[in-house]
Every structure is written in structure tokens, then in C-alpha cells.
Short mmCIF file of C-alpha atoms and ligand atoms in Angstrom, two decimals:
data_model
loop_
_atom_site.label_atom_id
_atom_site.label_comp_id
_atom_site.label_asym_id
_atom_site.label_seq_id
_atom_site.Cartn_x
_atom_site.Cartn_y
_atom_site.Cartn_z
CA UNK A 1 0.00 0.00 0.00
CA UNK A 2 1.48 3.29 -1.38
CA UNK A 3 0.61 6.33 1.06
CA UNK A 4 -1.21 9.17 0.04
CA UNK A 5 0.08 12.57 -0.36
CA UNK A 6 0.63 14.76 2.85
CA UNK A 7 -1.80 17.63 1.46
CA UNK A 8 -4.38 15.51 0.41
CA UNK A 9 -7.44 14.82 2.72
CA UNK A 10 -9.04 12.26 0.48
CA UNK A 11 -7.11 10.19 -2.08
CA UNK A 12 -8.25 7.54 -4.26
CA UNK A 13 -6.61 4.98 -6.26
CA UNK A 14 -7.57 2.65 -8.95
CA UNK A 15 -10.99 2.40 -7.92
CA UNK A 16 -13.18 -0.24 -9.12
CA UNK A 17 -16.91 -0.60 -8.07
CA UNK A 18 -19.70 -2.87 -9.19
CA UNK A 19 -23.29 -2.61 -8.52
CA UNK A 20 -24.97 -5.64 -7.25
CA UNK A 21 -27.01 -6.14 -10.34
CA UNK A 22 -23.46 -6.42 -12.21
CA UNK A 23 -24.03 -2.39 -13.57
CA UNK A 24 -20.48 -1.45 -13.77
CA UNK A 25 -20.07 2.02 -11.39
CA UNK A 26 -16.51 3.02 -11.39
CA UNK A 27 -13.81 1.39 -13.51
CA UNK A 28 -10.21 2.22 -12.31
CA UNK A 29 -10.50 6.08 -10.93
CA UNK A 30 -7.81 7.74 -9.09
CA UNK A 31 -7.54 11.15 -7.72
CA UNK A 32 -6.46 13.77 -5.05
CA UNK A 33 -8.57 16.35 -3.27
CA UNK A 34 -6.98 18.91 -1.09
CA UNK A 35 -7.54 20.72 1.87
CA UNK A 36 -10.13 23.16 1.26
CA UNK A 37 -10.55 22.46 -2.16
CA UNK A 38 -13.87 22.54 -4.17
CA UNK A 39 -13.55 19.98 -6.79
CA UNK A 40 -16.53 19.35 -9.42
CA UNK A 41 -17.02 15.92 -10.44
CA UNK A 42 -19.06 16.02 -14.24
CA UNK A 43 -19.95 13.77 -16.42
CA UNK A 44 -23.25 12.70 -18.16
CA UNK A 45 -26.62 10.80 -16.43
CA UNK A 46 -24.54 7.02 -15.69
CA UNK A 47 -21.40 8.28 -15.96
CA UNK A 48 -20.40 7.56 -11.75
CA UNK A 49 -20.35 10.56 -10.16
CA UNK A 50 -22.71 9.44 -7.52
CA UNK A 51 -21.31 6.04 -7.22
CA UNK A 52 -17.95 7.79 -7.11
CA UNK A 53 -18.93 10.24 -4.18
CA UNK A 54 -20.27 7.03 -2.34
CA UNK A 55 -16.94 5.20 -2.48
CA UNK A 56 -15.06 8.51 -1.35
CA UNK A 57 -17.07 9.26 1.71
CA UNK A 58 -17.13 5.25 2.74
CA UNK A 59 -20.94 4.96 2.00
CA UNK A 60 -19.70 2.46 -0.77
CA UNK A 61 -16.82 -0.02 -0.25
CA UNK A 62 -15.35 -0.59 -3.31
CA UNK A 63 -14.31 -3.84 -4.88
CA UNK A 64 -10.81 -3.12 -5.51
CA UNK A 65 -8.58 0.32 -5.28
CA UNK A 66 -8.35 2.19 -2.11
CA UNK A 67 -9.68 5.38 -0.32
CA UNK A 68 -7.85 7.49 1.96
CA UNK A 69 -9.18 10.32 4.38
CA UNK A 70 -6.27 12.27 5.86
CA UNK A 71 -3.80 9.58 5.21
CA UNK A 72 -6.31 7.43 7.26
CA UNK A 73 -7.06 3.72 5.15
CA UNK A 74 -10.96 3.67 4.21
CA UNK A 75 -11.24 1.11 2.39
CA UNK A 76 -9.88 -1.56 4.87
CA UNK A 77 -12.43 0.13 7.32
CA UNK A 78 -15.84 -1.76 9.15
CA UNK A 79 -19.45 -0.74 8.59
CA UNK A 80 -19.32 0.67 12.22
CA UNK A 81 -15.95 2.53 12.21
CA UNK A 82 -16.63 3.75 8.37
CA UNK A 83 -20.37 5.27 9.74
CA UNK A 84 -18.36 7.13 12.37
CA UNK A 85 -16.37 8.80 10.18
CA UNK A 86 -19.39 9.81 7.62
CA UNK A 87 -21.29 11.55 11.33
CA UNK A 88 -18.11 12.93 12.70
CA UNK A 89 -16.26 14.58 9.76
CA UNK A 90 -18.32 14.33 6.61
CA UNK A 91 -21.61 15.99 5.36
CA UNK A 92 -23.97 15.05 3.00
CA UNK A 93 -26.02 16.32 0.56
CA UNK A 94 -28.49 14.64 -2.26
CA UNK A 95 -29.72 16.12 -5.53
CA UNK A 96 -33.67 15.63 -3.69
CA UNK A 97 -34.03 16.93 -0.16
CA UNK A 98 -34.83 14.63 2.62
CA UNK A 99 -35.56 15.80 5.81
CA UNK A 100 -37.40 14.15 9.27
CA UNK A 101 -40.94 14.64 8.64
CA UNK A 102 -41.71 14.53 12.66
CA UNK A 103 -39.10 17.00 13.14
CA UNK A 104 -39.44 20.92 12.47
CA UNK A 105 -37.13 22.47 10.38
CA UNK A 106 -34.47 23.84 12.63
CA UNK A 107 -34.54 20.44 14.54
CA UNK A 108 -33.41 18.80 11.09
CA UNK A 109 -31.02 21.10 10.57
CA UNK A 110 -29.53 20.70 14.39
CA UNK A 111 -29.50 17.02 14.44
CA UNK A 112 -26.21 16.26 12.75
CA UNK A 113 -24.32 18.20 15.23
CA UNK A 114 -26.77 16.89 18.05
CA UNK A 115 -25.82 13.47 17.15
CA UNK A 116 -21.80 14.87 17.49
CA UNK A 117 -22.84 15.91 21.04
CA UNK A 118 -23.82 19.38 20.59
CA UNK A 119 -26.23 20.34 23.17
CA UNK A 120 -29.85 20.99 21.95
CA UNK A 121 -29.31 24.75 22.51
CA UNK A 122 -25.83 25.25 20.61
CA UNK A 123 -27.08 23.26 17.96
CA UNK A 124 -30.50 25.21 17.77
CA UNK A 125 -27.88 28.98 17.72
CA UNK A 126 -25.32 26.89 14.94
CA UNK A 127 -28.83 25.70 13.11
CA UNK A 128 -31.03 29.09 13.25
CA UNK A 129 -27.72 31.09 11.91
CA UNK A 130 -27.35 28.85 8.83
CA UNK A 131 -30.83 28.39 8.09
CA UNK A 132 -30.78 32.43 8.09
CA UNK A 133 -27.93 32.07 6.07
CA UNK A 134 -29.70 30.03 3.17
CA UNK A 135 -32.70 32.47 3.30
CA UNK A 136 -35.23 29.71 4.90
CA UNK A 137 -34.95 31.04 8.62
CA UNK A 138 -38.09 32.49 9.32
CA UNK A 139 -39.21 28.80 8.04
CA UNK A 140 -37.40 27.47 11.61
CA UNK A 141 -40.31 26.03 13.37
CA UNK A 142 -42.53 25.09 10.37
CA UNK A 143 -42.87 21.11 9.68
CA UNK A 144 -40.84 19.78 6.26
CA UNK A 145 -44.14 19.41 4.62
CA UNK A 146 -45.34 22.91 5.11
CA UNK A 147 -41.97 23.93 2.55
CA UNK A 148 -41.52 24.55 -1.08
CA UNK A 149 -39.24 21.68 -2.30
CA UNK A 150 -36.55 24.57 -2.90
CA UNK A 151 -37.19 25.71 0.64
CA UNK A 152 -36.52 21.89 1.87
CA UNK A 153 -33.37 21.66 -0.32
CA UNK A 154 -31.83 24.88 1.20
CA UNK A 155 -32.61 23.50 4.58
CA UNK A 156 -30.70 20.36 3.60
CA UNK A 157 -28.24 22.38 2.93
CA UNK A 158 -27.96 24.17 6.17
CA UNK A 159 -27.86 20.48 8.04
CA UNK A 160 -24.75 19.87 6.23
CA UNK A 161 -22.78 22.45 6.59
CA UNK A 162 -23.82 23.22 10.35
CA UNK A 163 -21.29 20.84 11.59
CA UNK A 164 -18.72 22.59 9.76
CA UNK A 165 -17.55 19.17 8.05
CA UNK A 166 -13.90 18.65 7.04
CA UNK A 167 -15.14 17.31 3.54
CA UNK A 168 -18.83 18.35 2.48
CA UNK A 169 -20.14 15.62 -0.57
CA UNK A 170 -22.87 17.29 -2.80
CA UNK A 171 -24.52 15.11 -5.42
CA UNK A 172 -26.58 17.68 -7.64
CA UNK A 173 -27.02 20.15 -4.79
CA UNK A 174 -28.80 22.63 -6.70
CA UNK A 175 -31.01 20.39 -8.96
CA UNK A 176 -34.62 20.70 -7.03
CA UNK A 177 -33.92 24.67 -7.19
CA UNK A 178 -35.00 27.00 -10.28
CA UNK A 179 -32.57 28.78 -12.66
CA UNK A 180 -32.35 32.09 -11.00
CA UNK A 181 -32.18 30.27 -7.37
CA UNK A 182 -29.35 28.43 -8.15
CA UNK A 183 -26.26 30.57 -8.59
CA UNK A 184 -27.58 32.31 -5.30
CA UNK A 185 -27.70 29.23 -3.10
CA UNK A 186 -24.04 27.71 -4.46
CA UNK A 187 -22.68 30.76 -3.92
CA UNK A 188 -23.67 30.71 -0.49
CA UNK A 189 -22.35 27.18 -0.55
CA UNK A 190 -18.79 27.89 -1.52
CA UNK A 191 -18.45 30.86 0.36
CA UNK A 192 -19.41 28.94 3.30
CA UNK A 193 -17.17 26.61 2.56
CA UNK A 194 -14.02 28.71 1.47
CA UNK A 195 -14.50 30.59 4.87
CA UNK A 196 -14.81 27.69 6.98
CA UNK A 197 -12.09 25.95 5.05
CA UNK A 198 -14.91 23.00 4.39
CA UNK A 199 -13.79 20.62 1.26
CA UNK A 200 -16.25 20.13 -0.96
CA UNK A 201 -16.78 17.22 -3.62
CA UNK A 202 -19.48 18.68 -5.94
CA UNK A 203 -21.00 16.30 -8.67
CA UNK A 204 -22.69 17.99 -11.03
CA UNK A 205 -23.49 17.74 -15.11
CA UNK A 206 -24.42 21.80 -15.01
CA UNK A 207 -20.99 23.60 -16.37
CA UNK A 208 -22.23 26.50 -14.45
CA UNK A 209 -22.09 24.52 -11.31
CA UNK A 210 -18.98 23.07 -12.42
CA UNK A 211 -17.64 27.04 -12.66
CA UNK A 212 -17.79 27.52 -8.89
CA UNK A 213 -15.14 25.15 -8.02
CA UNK A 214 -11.59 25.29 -8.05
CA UNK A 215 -10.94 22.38 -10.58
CA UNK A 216 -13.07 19.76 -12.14
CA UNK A 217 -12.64 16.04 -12.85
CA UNK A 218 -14.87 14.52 -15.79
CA UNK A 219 -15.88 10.77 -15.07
CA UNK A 220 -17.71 9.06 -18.64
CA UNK A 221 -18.49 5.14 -17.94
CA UNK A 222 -17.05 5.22 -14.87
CA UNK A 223 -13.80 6.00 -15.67
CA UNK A 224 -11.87 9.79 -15.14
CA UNK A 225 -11.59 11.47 -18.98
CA UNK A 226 -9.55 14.52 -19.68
CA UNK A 227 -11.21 17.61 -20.51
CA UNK A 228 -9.73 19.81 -23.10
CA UNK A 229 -10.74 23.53 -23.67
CA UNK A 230 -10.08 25.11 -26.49
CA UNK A 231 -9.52 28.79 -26.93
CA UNK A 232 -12.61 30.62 -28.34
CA UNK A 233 -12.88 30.69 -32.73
CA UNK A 234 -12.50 34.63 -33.21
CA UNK A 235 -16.18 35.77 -34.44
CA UNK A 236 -14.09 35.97 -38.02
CA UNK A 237 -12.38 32.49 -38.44
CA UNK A 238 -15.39 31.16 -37.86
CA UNK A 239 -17.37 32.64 -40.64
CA UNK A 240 -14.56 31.78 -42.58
CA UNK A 241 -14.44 28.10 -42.05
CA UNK A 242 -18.04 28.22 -42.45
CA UNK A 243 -17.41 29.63 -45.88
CA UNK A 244 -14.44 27.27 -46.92
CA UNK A 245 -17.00 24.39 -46.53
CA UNK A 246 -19.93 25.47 -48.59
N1 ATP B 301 -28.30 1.17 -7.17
C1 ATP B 301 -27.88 0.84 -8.38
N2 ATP B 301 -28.04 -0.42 -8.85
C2 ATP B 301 -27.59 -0.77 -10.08
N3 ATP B 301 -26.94 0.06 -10.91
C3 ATP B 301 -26.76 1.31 -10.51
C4 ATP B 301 -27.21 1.78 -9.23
N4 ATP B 301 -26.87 3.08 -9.10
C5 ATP B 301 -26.25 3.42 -10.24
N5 ATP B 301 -26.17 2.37 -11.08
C6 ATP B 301 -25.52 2.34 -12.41
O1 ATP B 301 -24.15 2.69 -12.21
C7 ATP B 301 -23.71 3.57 -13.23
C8 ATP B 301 -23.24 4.89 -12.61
O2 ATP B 301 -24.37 5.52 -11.99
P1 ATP B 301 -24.26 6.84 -11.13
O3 ATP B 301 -25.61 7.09 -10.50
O4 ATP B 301 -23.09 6.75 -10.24
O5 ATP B 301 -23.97 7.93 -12.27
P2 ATP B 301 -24.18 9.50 -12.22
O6 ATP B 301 -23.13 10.07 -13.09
O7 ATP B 301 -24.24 9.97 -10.80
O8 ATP B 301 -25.60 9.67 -12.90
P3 ATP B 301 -26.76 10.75 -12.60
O9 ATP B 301 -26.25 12.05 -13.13
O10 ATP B 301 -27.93 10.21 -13.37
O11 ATP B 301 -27.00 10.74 -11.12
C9 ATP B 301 -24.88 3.73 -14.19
O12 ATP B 301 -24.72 2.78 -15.22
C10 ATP B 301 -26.08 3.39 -13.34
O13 ATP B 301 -27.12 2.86 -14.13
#
């Protein structure tokens, strides 16, 4: 086993993942996230990113390859010890919001750092400011059902980064919300993040979501592709070629 670069918290190499059906999921990736980096993971519908983002945070194991979270082995890690790390140091969030229907909404958004051992009133201040934060805090002591579907994805969003996690995953984060939402609430993301020094593993397919981050890695059939971007055609050339092959 090769260790893992000193400024990487996660590293991953060779991974290989198969879904229990036999769907292949990841097919050899490797890669390096660093410490406060926000690194977008794109790709089209199938191509892994979820599948990928479950392997990284230890939700996944994978078949072969290895994980690493600040030079700590996941991938030779239990159920038990690998659920620890994902309450303790990681945060979560899906492309659809799910939230505790019993529970209001700044009781959803307290309850990850509740379950750290935050005391019900520090994790009600932490919860309230970040629910203010993401524009939904006058929605604090409504019931999940009572809230738009936007509304319940920016609470989601407040839950996970309350804890202030060391790596935040974020499968679609922005896909329940409309257009003109959307820039609004990912900027509040990755400010958030950048402030509080939170990684953040973004999968997206949007190239404007993609544009937030500090670098991007492109996944197609579960395997990491290089992007290459061109310079733009000059208004001019173009028409030209366009005229060379009439
Ligand atoms: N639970 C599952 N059971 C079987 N196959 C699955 C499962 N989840 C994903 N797959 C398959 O694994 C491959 C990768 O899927 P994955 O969801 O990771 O891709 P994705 O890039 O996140 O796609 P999307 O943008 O649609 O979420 C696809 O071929 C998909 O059909």
C-alpha cells in the first residue's frame, strides 16, 4: 500500500466498483482532493459521479482500489468505524431533499451536530444562523411538509454544513432549485465553505455549477476522462471556415 500525499485529505486509487445487479459504477478512478478544495465531479446521467462520491465518503466499499481520508485507510475500514467517520467529519447532501418529517425544520437542521454531542441549545444557535444564512430562517419552526421543495433543499443544505464538516459531498445540490435560485444558493455554498475551510466534492453535469469550483474532474463510464478547452474561434475564423466548406 502506497501512502497518500501529505496535502491531500481524500485520495483515491484505482478504484473499481460494481453494482450488485453487475451495472459497472466506477472502472479504475484515481484522484487527489486537497484541503479546502472545491472539486466538481461532471460527467453525463450514468457516468459515476454518484457512485464515485459514495466510495469517497465510505458509503460504498469498493471492490478493488483504495480510499484514503487524511492519510487514514478507508477502504480496509468496518461498517461501524466507516459510519463514524461519515457523522463525525463528513456531510452530506443529495440532488432531492430529505428531511425528518416529525421533526421541524431547525430540529433537522440541528441534528447532525446533536448526534456529534452538541447540546440541543448550541445546535439550535449553529442551526437558526445557517438556516438564516440560506434564506429559509423564518421557516425554523414550520414542519418539512409545510416547505416549497426549494425551501426543503436549502434547509438540507444548512444540516450539512452546520457541523462545519472537514469534507462536504454534494450530489446535484442545486437540482430541485430553479434557474435564477441556483447561482444564489451555491454561492452561499462555496463561500461557506471557502471561509470555513470545508472541502467540498461537488458532482454535477451543469458547467455552471462546475464554474464555482476550483478544478473539475470529468468521469464518462465510470472512468476519469480529460477535458480539453479550447480557446474561443474569433467571431471571423469562424465565418470563414463556415465559408471554406460550402
Ligand atoms: N443502485 C444501483 N443499482 C444498479 N446500478 C446502478 C445503481 N446506481 C447506479 N447504477 C448504475 O451505475 C452507473 C453509474 O451511476 P451513477 O448514478 O453513479 O452515475 P451518475 O453520473 O451519478 O448519474 P446521474 O447524473 O444520473 O446521477 C450507471 O450505469 C447506473 O445505471
Amino acid at each position: 500500500m502506497v501512502a497518500p500525499p501529505d496535502n491531500d485529505v481524500l485520495w483515491a486509487r484505482a478504484l473499481h466498483f460494481q453494482h450488485p445487479d453487475g451495472s459497472p459504477g466506477l472502472s479504475g478512478v484515481s484522484l487527489g482532493v486537497q484541503v479546502a478544495e472545491i472539486l466538481a465531479v461532471t460527467g453525463p446521467r450514468g457516468s459515476g459521479k454518484s457512485t464515485l462520491l459514495a466510495c469517497l465518503s465510505g458509503l460504498l466499499r469498493p471492490r478493488d482500489g483504495e480510499v484514503w481520508f487524511n492519510s487514514v485507510p478507508v477502504h480496509t475500514m468496518g461498517p461501524v468505524t466507516r459510519e463514524r467517520l461519515r457523522r463525525d467529519r463528513f456531510g452530506w447532501i443529495d440532488p432531492a431533499p430529505v428531511l425528518v418529517p416529525e421533526l421541524n425544520v431547525w430540529e433537522n437542521a440541528a441534528l447532525p451536530l446533536m448526534l456529534r454531542g452538541t447540546s440541543r441549545r448550541r445546535a439550535k444557535t449553529v442551526a437558526l444562523e445557517w438556516l438564516d444564512r440560506l434564506d429559509v430562517g423564518n421557516c425554523a419552526r414550520r414542519r418539512p411538509h409545510e416547505l416549497r421543495q426549494a425551501e426543503r433543499q436549502r434547509v438540507c443544505i444548512a444540516r450539512a454544513l452546520a457541523p462545519a464538516p472537514t469534507v462536504l459531498f454534494a450530489d446535484e445540490p442545486t437540482a430541485p432549485l430553479h434557474h435564477a435560485d441556483r447561482g444564489h444558493v451555491l454561492r452561499t455554498l462555496t463561500t461557506a465553505a471557502r471561509s470555513h475551510g470545508i472541502t467540498v466534492v461537488l458532482a454535477t453535469h451543469d458547467p455552471q455549477t462546475a464554474a464555482q469550483a476550483d478544478r473539475t474532474v470529468s468521469l464518462l463510464d465510470g472512468r476519469c476522462v480529460t477535458t480539453v478547452h479550447l480557446p474561443p474561434v474569433p467571431e471571423s475564423e469562424g465565418r470563414a471556415a463556415c465559408s471554406l466548406s460550402v
